[in-house]
Coordinates of C-alpha atoms and ligand atoms in Angstrom, one line a residue:
M1 CA 16.9 -4.2 -22.2
T2 CA 13.0 -4.6 -20.8
W3 CA 11.1 -2.4 -18.1
Q4 CA 10.5 -5.8 -16.7
S5 CA 13.6 -7.3 -16.8
D6 CA 15.0 -3.7 -16.0
F7 CA 12.8 -3.5 -12.7
K8 CA 13.6 -7.5 -11.7
E9 CA 17.4 -6.9 -11.4
A10 CA 16.4 -4.1 -9.5
I11 CA 18.9 -3.7 -6.0
R12 CA 16.8 -3.5 -3.6
T13 CA 19.4 -4.3 -0.3
H14 CA 21.8 -2.0 1.4
E15 CA 25.1 -4.7 0.2
D16 CA 23.3 -5.2 -3.4
L17 CA 23.8 -1.0 -2.7
E18 CA 26.8 -0.8 -1.0
L19 CA 28.1 -3.0 -4.4
F20 CA 27.0 -0.8 -6.5
F21 CA 27.7 2.7 -5.9
E22 CA 31.4 1.1 -4.3
T23 CA 30.6 3.5 -1.6
K24 CA 28.6 2.8 2.9
F25 CA 24.9 3.9 3.1
P26 CA 24.1 4.5 6.2
T27 CA 21.4 1.7 7.0
T28 CA 17.8 2.2 6.9
H29 CA 14.9 -0.6 8.5
Y30 CA 12.3 1.5 5.1
P31 CA 12.7 -1.2 1.9
L32 CA 15.3 -0.5 -0.9
F33 CA 14.2 -0.3 -4.3
I34 CA 16.6 1.4 -6.9
P35 CA 16.1 -0.4 -11.0
K36 CA 19.9 0.0 -12.2
S37 CA 19.8 2.2 -15.3
F38 CA 18.2 5.0 -12.7
A39 CA 20.7 4.1 -10.3
E40 CA 23.4 4.5 -12.8
K41 CA 22.2 7.8 -13.8
I42 CA 22.3 8.3 -10.0
K43 CA 25.8 7.6 -10.4
I44 CA 26.7 10.0 -13.0
H45 CA 25.2 12.8 -10.8
G46 CA 26.9 12.3 -7.9
E47 CA 26.4 13.0 -4.1
N48 CA 24.5 15.6 -2.8
S49 CA 22.8 15.7 -6.4
P50 CA 19.2 16.0 -5.7
L51 CA 18.8 12.7 -8.0
W52 CA 21.1 10.9 -4.8
K53 CA 19.2 12.9 -2.5
Q54 CA 16.0 11.3 -3.2
F55 CA 16.7 7.7 -3.8
I56 CA 20.0 6.8 -1.6
P57 CA 19.0 6.3 1.9
Q58 CA 20.3 9.1 4.1
V59 CA 21.1 9.3 8.2
D60 CA 18.3 11.0 8.7
E61 CA 16.0 8.9 7.6
A62 CA 16.3 6.5 10.7
Q63 CA 17.4 9.5 13.6
N64 CA 14.9 11.6 13.3
T65 CA 12.0 10.1 14.6
T66 CA 8.6 13.0 14.0
G67 CA 6.6 13.2 11.9
R68 CA 3.8 11.4 11.3
L69 CA 2.8 7.1 9.8
D70 CA -0.1 8.5 8.3
P71 CA 0.1 12.2 7.8
I72 CA -2.2 13.2 4.7
G73 CA -5.4 10.9 6.4
D74 CA -5.0 8.1 4.3
K75 CA -6.7 5.4 7.0
T76 CA -9.0 8.4 7.6
H77 CA -10.8 7.6 4.5
S78 CA -10.1 4.3 3.7
K79 CA -13.1 2.3 2.5
G80 CA -11.3 -1.0 3.4
N81 CA -11.2 -2.0 -0.9
Q82 CA -8.6 0.2 -2.1
L83 CA -10.9 3.0 -2.8
I84 CA -9.4 6.3 0.1
H85 CA -12.7 8.6 -0.4
R86 CA -11.7 12.0 1.0
Y87 CA -13.1 14.6 -1.6
Q88 CA -16.6 13.9 -2.4
N89 CA -16.4 13.2 -6.3
R90 CA -12.8 11.7 -6.1
V91 CA -12.1 8.3 -5.0
L92 CA -8.2 7.7 -5.0
F93 CA -7.6 3.4 -6.0
T94 CA -5.0 2.0 -5.1
P95 CA -4.6 -1.0 -6.8
T96 CA -0.7 -1.8 -5.5
T97 CA 1.8 -1.6 -3.3
V98 CA 4.9 -1.5 -6.0
C99 CA 6.4 1.5 -7.0
P100 CA 9.1 1.8 -10.0
V101 CA 11.8 3.0 -7.8
I102 CA 11.2 4.0 -3.8
C103 CA 11.4 7.7 -3.2
R104 CA 13.3 8.0 0.4
Y105 CA 11.1 11.2 0.7
C106 CA 7.9 9.2 0.3
F107 CA 4.5 10.7 1.9
R108 CA 3.3 6.8 2.4
K109 CA 6.1 5.6 2.9
N110 CA 5.4 3.9 6.2
E111 CA 2.5 2.6 5.1
L112 CA 3.3 1.6 2.1
A113 CA 7.3 -0.2 3.9
A114 CA 3.9 -2.3 6.4
K115 CA 2.0 -3.6 3.7
D116 CA -0.7 -1.6 5.7
E117 CA -4.4 -2.9 5.3
L118 CA -5.2 0.4 3.5
F119 CA -4.2 -1.7 0.4
N120 CA -5.8 -4.5 1.2
Q121 CA -7.7 -6.1 -2.3
N122 CA -10.9 -6.4 -2.5
F123 CA -12.2 -5.1 -6.7
T124 CA -16.0 -6.8 -6.4
E125 CA -16.8 -4.4 -2.6
A126 CA -15.1 -1.7 -4.6
K127 CA -16.9 -1.0 -8.0
K128 CA -19.9 -2.2 -5.5
Y129 CA -18.6 1.1 -3.6
L130 CA -18.9 2.9 -6.8
I131 CA -21.9 2.2 -8.0
E132 CA -23.6 2.8 -4.4
N133 CA -22.1 6.1 -4.3
P134 CA -23.4 8.0 -7.7
K135 CA -21.6 11.1 -6.5
I136 CA -18.1 9.9 -7.9
N137 CA -17.5 10.6 -11.0
E138 CA -13.6 10.5 -11.0
V139 CA -11.8 7.3 -10.3
V140 CA -7.6 8.5 -9.7
F141 CA -5.0 5.7 -10.2
T142 CA -2.0 5.8 -7.2
G143 CA -0.7 3.5 -5.1
G144 CA 1.9 2.7 -4.9
D145 CA 2.2 3.1 -8.2
P146 CA -0.1 1.7 -11.2
L147 CA 2.1 1.6 -14.1
I148 CA 3.9 -1.2 -12.6
L149 CA 0.4 -3.0 -13.5
S150 CA 0.6 -4.2 -16.5
N151 CA -1.0 -3.0 -20.0
E152 CA -4.5 -6.0 -20.1
K153 CA -4.5 -5.2 -15.7
L154 CA -5.0 -1.8 -16.0
A155 CA -7.3 -2.7 -19.2
G156 CA -9.3 -4.7 -17.0
F157 CA -10.1 -2.5 -14.3
L158 CA -10.9 0.4 -16.7
Q159 CA -13.9 -1.9 -18.6
D160 CA -14.3 -1.7 -15.1
F161 CA -14.8 1.5 -14.2
S162 CA -16.1 2.8 -17.9
E163 CA -19.1 -0.2 -17.2
I164 CA -20.6 1.9 -14.1
E165 CA -22.4 5.1 -15.3
S166 CA -21.3 7.2 -13.3
I167 CA -17.9 7.8 -13.2
H168 CA -16.7 9.9 -16.3
F169 CA -13.1 10.6 -15.6
V170 CA -10.3 8.8 -14.7
R171 CA -6.2 9.8 -14.1
F172 CA -3.2 7.7 -13.0
H173 CA -0.8 9.6 -11.1
T174 CA 3.1 7.5 -11.4
R175 CA 6.5 8.5 -11.4
T176 CA 7.3 5.5 -13.8
P177 CA 7.7 7.1 -16.9
V178 CA 10.4 9.5 -15.3
I179 CA 12.5 5.7 -13.2
L180 CA 11.6 3.1 -16.0
P181 CA 10.9 5.7 -19.6
S182 CA 10.0 2.4 -21.8
R183 CA 7.0 1.2 -19.3
I184 CA 5.2 4.0 -21.9
D185 CA 5.5 0.9 -24.7
E186 CA 3.3 1.0 -27.5
G187 CA 0.6 -0.8 -25.6
F188 CA 0.0 1.3 -22.9
L189 CA -0.4 4.5 -25.5
A190 CA -3.5 1.9 -26.2
L191 CA -4.6 1.8 -23.6
M192 CA -5.0 5.7 -22.8
M193 CA -5.9 5.7 -26.2
S194 CA -9.0 3.2 -25.8
A195 CA -9.3 5.4 -21.9
R196 CA -10.4 8.5 -23.8
V197 CA -13.2 6.5 -25.2
L198 CA -14.3 4.9 -22.7
F199 CA -14.1 7.9 -20.5
K200 CA -14.9 11.6 -20.7
R201 CA -11.4 12.4 -19.7
A202 CA -8.6 10.8 -19.3
M203 CA -5.3 12.0 -17.7
L204 CA -2.2 10.4 -16.6
M205 CA 0.4 12.8 -13.9
I206 CA 3.8 13.0 -14.2
H207 CA 5.3 13.2 -10.8
I208 CA 8.6 14.8 -11.1
N209 CA 10.5 16.6 -9.3
H210 CA 13.5 18.2 -10.7
G211 CA 15.0 19.1 -13.9
D212 CA 17.5 16.7 -13.9
E213 CA 15.2 13.8 -14.0
L214 CA 14.1 14.5 -17.4
D215 CA 17.1 13.8 -20.0
A216 CA 16.6 12.7 -23.0
E217 CA 14.3 9.2 -22.5
V218 CA 12.4 10.1 -20.0
V219 CA 11.5 12.9 -23.0
G220 CA 11.5 10.5 -25.4
A221 CA 9.3 8.6 -23.2
I222 CA 7.1 12.0 -22.4
N223 CA 6.6 13.3 -26.2
L224 CA 5.1 9.3 -27.2
L225 CA 2.2 10.8 -24.9
T226 CA 1.9 13.7 -25.7
E227 CA 2.2 13.2 -29.7
A228 CA -0.5 9.9 -28.8
G229 CA -2.8 13.0 -27.4
I230 CA -2.6 11.6 -23.8
E231 CA -3.5 14.9 -21.8
V232 CA 0.2 14.6 -19.2
Y233 CA 0.4 16.8 -16.7
S234 CA 2.8 16.7 -13.3
Q235 CA 2.9 16.6 -10.3
T236 CA 6.1 17.8 -7.9
V237 CA 6.7 17.7 -4.7
L238 CA 8.9 21.0 -2.9
L239 CA 11.4 18.8 -0.9
K240 CA 14.0 20.4 1.1
G241 CA 18.2 19.6 -0.7
V242 CA 16.8 19.3 -4.0
N243 CA 14.4 21.0 -5.8
D244 CA 14.2 24.4 -3.2
S245 CA 14.8 26.8 -5.2
T246 CA 13.1 29.7 -7.2
E247 CA 14.9 29.6 -9.8
T248 CA 15.0 25.6 -10.3
L249 CA 11.4 24.7 -9.6
A250 CA 10.8 27.6 -13.0
E251 CA 13.0 26.0 -14.9
L252 CA 11.5 22.7 -14.2
F253 CA 7.6 23.8 -14.9
L254 CA 8.9 26.0 -17.7
R255 CA 11.2 22.6 -19.1
L256 CA 8.4 20.8 -18.9
A257 CA 5.1 23.2 -20.3
E258 CA 8.2 23.5 -23.7
I259 CA 7.4 19.7 -23.6
K260 CA 3.3 19.9 -23.3
V261 CA 3.0 18.6 -20.3
T262 CA 0.6 21.2 -18.5
P263 CA 2.2 21.9 -14.2
Y264 CA -0.5 20.5 -11.9
Y265 CA 0.3 21.0 -8.2
L266 CA 3.3 21.8 -6.8
H267 CA 3.2 19.9 -3.1
H268 CA 4.8 21.2 -0.1
P269 CA 6.4 18.5 1.9
D270 CA 4.1 16.0 4.4
E271 CA 4.9 16.1 7.6
A272 CA 6.1 12.0 7.2
L273 CA 7.5 10.0 9.6
G274 CA 11.4 9.0 8.4
A275 CA 11.2 11.8 5.8
M276 CA 11.0 15.0 7.4
H277 CA 14.4 15.5 6.3
F278 CA 13.3 17.0 3.6
H279 CA 10.3 18.7 5.1
M280 CA 9.9 22.8 5.8
S281 CA 7.7 25.3 7.1
L282 CA 5.3 26.9 5.0
E283 CA 6.8 30.5 5.0
A284 CA 9.1 28.5 3.5
G285 CA 8.2 27.6 0.9
R286 CA 5.7 30.3 0.3
R287 CA 8.8 32.8 0.0
I288 CA 10.5 30.2 -2.5
V289 CA 6.7 29.6 -4.6
Q290 CA 6.1 33.2 -4.5
P291 CA 8.6 35.1 -7.9
L292 CA 7.1 32.5 -9.5
H293 CA 5.2 34.4 -10.6
D294 CA 7.0 37.0 -11.8
L295 CA 8.9 34.7 -13.6
L296 CA 6.3 32.1 -15.3
P297 CA 2.9 32.5 -17.1
G298 CA -0.2 30.8 -15.3
W299 CA 0.1 27.4 -18.2
A300 CA 3.3 27.4 -16.7
L301 CA 2.3 27.7 -13.0
P302 CA 1.8 24.6 -10.9
Q303 CA -1.1 25.4 -8.0
Y304 CA 1.0 25.9 -4.5
V305 CA -0.8 23.4 -2.3
I306 CA -0.6 21.5 1.2
D307 CA -2.6 18.8 2.4
I308 CA -3.6 19.8 5.8
P309 CA -2.5 17.3 8.5
G310 CA -4.0 14.7 9.5
G311 CA -6.0 14.6 6.5
E312 CA -8.7 17.3 6.1
G313 CA -8.0 17.5 2.5
K314 CA -5.7 20.0 -0.2
V315 CA -5.8 23.6 0.1
P316 CA -3.6 25.9 -1.9
A317 CA -0.6 27.0 0.6
L318 CA 0.1 30.6 -1.0
N319 CA -2.7 32.3 0.3
P320 CA -4.6 33.2 2.3
E321 CA -2.2 33.9 5.2
N322 CA -4.6 31.6 7.6
F323 CA -7.0 28.6 6.6
S324 CA -9.2 27.2 9.3
F325 CA -11.1 23.9 8.8
S326 CA -13.0 22.0 11.2
G327 CA -12.7 24.4 14.1
K328 CA -9.1 24.8 13.6
L329 CA -6.4 27.2 11.7
L330 CA -3.6 26.7 10.2
N331 CA -0.8 30.0 10.6
R332 CA 1.6 30.0 7.9
Q333 CA 4.5 27.9 9.9
G334 CA 2.1 25.6 8.9
I335 CA 1.5 24.7 12.5
L336 CA -2.2 23.5 13.0
T337 CA -4.1 24.7 16.2
K338 CA -7.7 24.3 17.4
I339 CA -9.4 27.5 17.7
T340 CA -10.5 29.2 20.3
Q341 CA -13.6 30.7 20.4
Ligands
SF4_401 S1 6.8 6.1 -6.4 FE1 5.1 7.7 -5.5 S2 4.2 6.1 -3.9 FE2 6.1 5.3 -4.7 S3 7.7 5.4 -3.4 FE3 7.8 7.4 -5.1 S4 6.6 8.4 -4.2 FE4 5.6 7.2 -3.2

């Protein structure tokens, strides 16, 4: 089966989900999407496994009404042309709202479910914006998941970006190699190799949260990338009930490093509406992450970061004890307060 047909035949409805797993599930107003090949893996790992918790709707999803619609302020920084410009020298480019799976903890789950204007397509405007802002030297493909687009479509974007003199770096943020490993086909490898010629650097950041996601098929796909000389990094989200132990994270990062993936970021969970059952305080996160420094060498240790709620950007989550910015203070519980002089 090709990754495209696997994608087409994915579980998309509550009825299909109950039929496939032969059990009852809570209903949710958020979309549902799991390719059957990946659903088989979830089934093998079983209820309450890290895979199950990440992709099967939980009752808390609908019941817990705390959290933010736009936890990291994508809308505040959206340029209305598929670009989110939060930092001076780089932009997020969102060419699709489609993902290879729907992760129940996703920080963009409300925007993606609502097909937010954030994803309005206007590539001509996007290119114009990049040309007019030459301080931007990097385009980060995100979404949705950019690898759900065809190699031809991605090649077209890369070609266009390479014609803008100031763009030197490209990055793809993706969950696809874990969910649909056969997506890493010859055409995609050729695309990444050509990107290395078009830009100073072209990188792939794989989103992976637990060692159970690294089965032989996924490792095989990653090996294809690294053997082709493609720079591969990982991003992990710290999630309550999924990977919230020092040992689980140490094992994941060491295994990634062994297969030549550089652990890049460990994200503190965002305060997303519908995903607060995965959330934990900054203090709890620090208790888990701090001992990793004793267990892992620096080259296998990702940076633990938190996106300041509301959209002020990413900061290191381990130290210092408090961060102050724009007249506000983020304390060790992750609570944001106004600084009073
Ligand atoms: S693949 Fe990424 S964008 Fe898509 S649902 Fe999962 S976390 Fe969200």
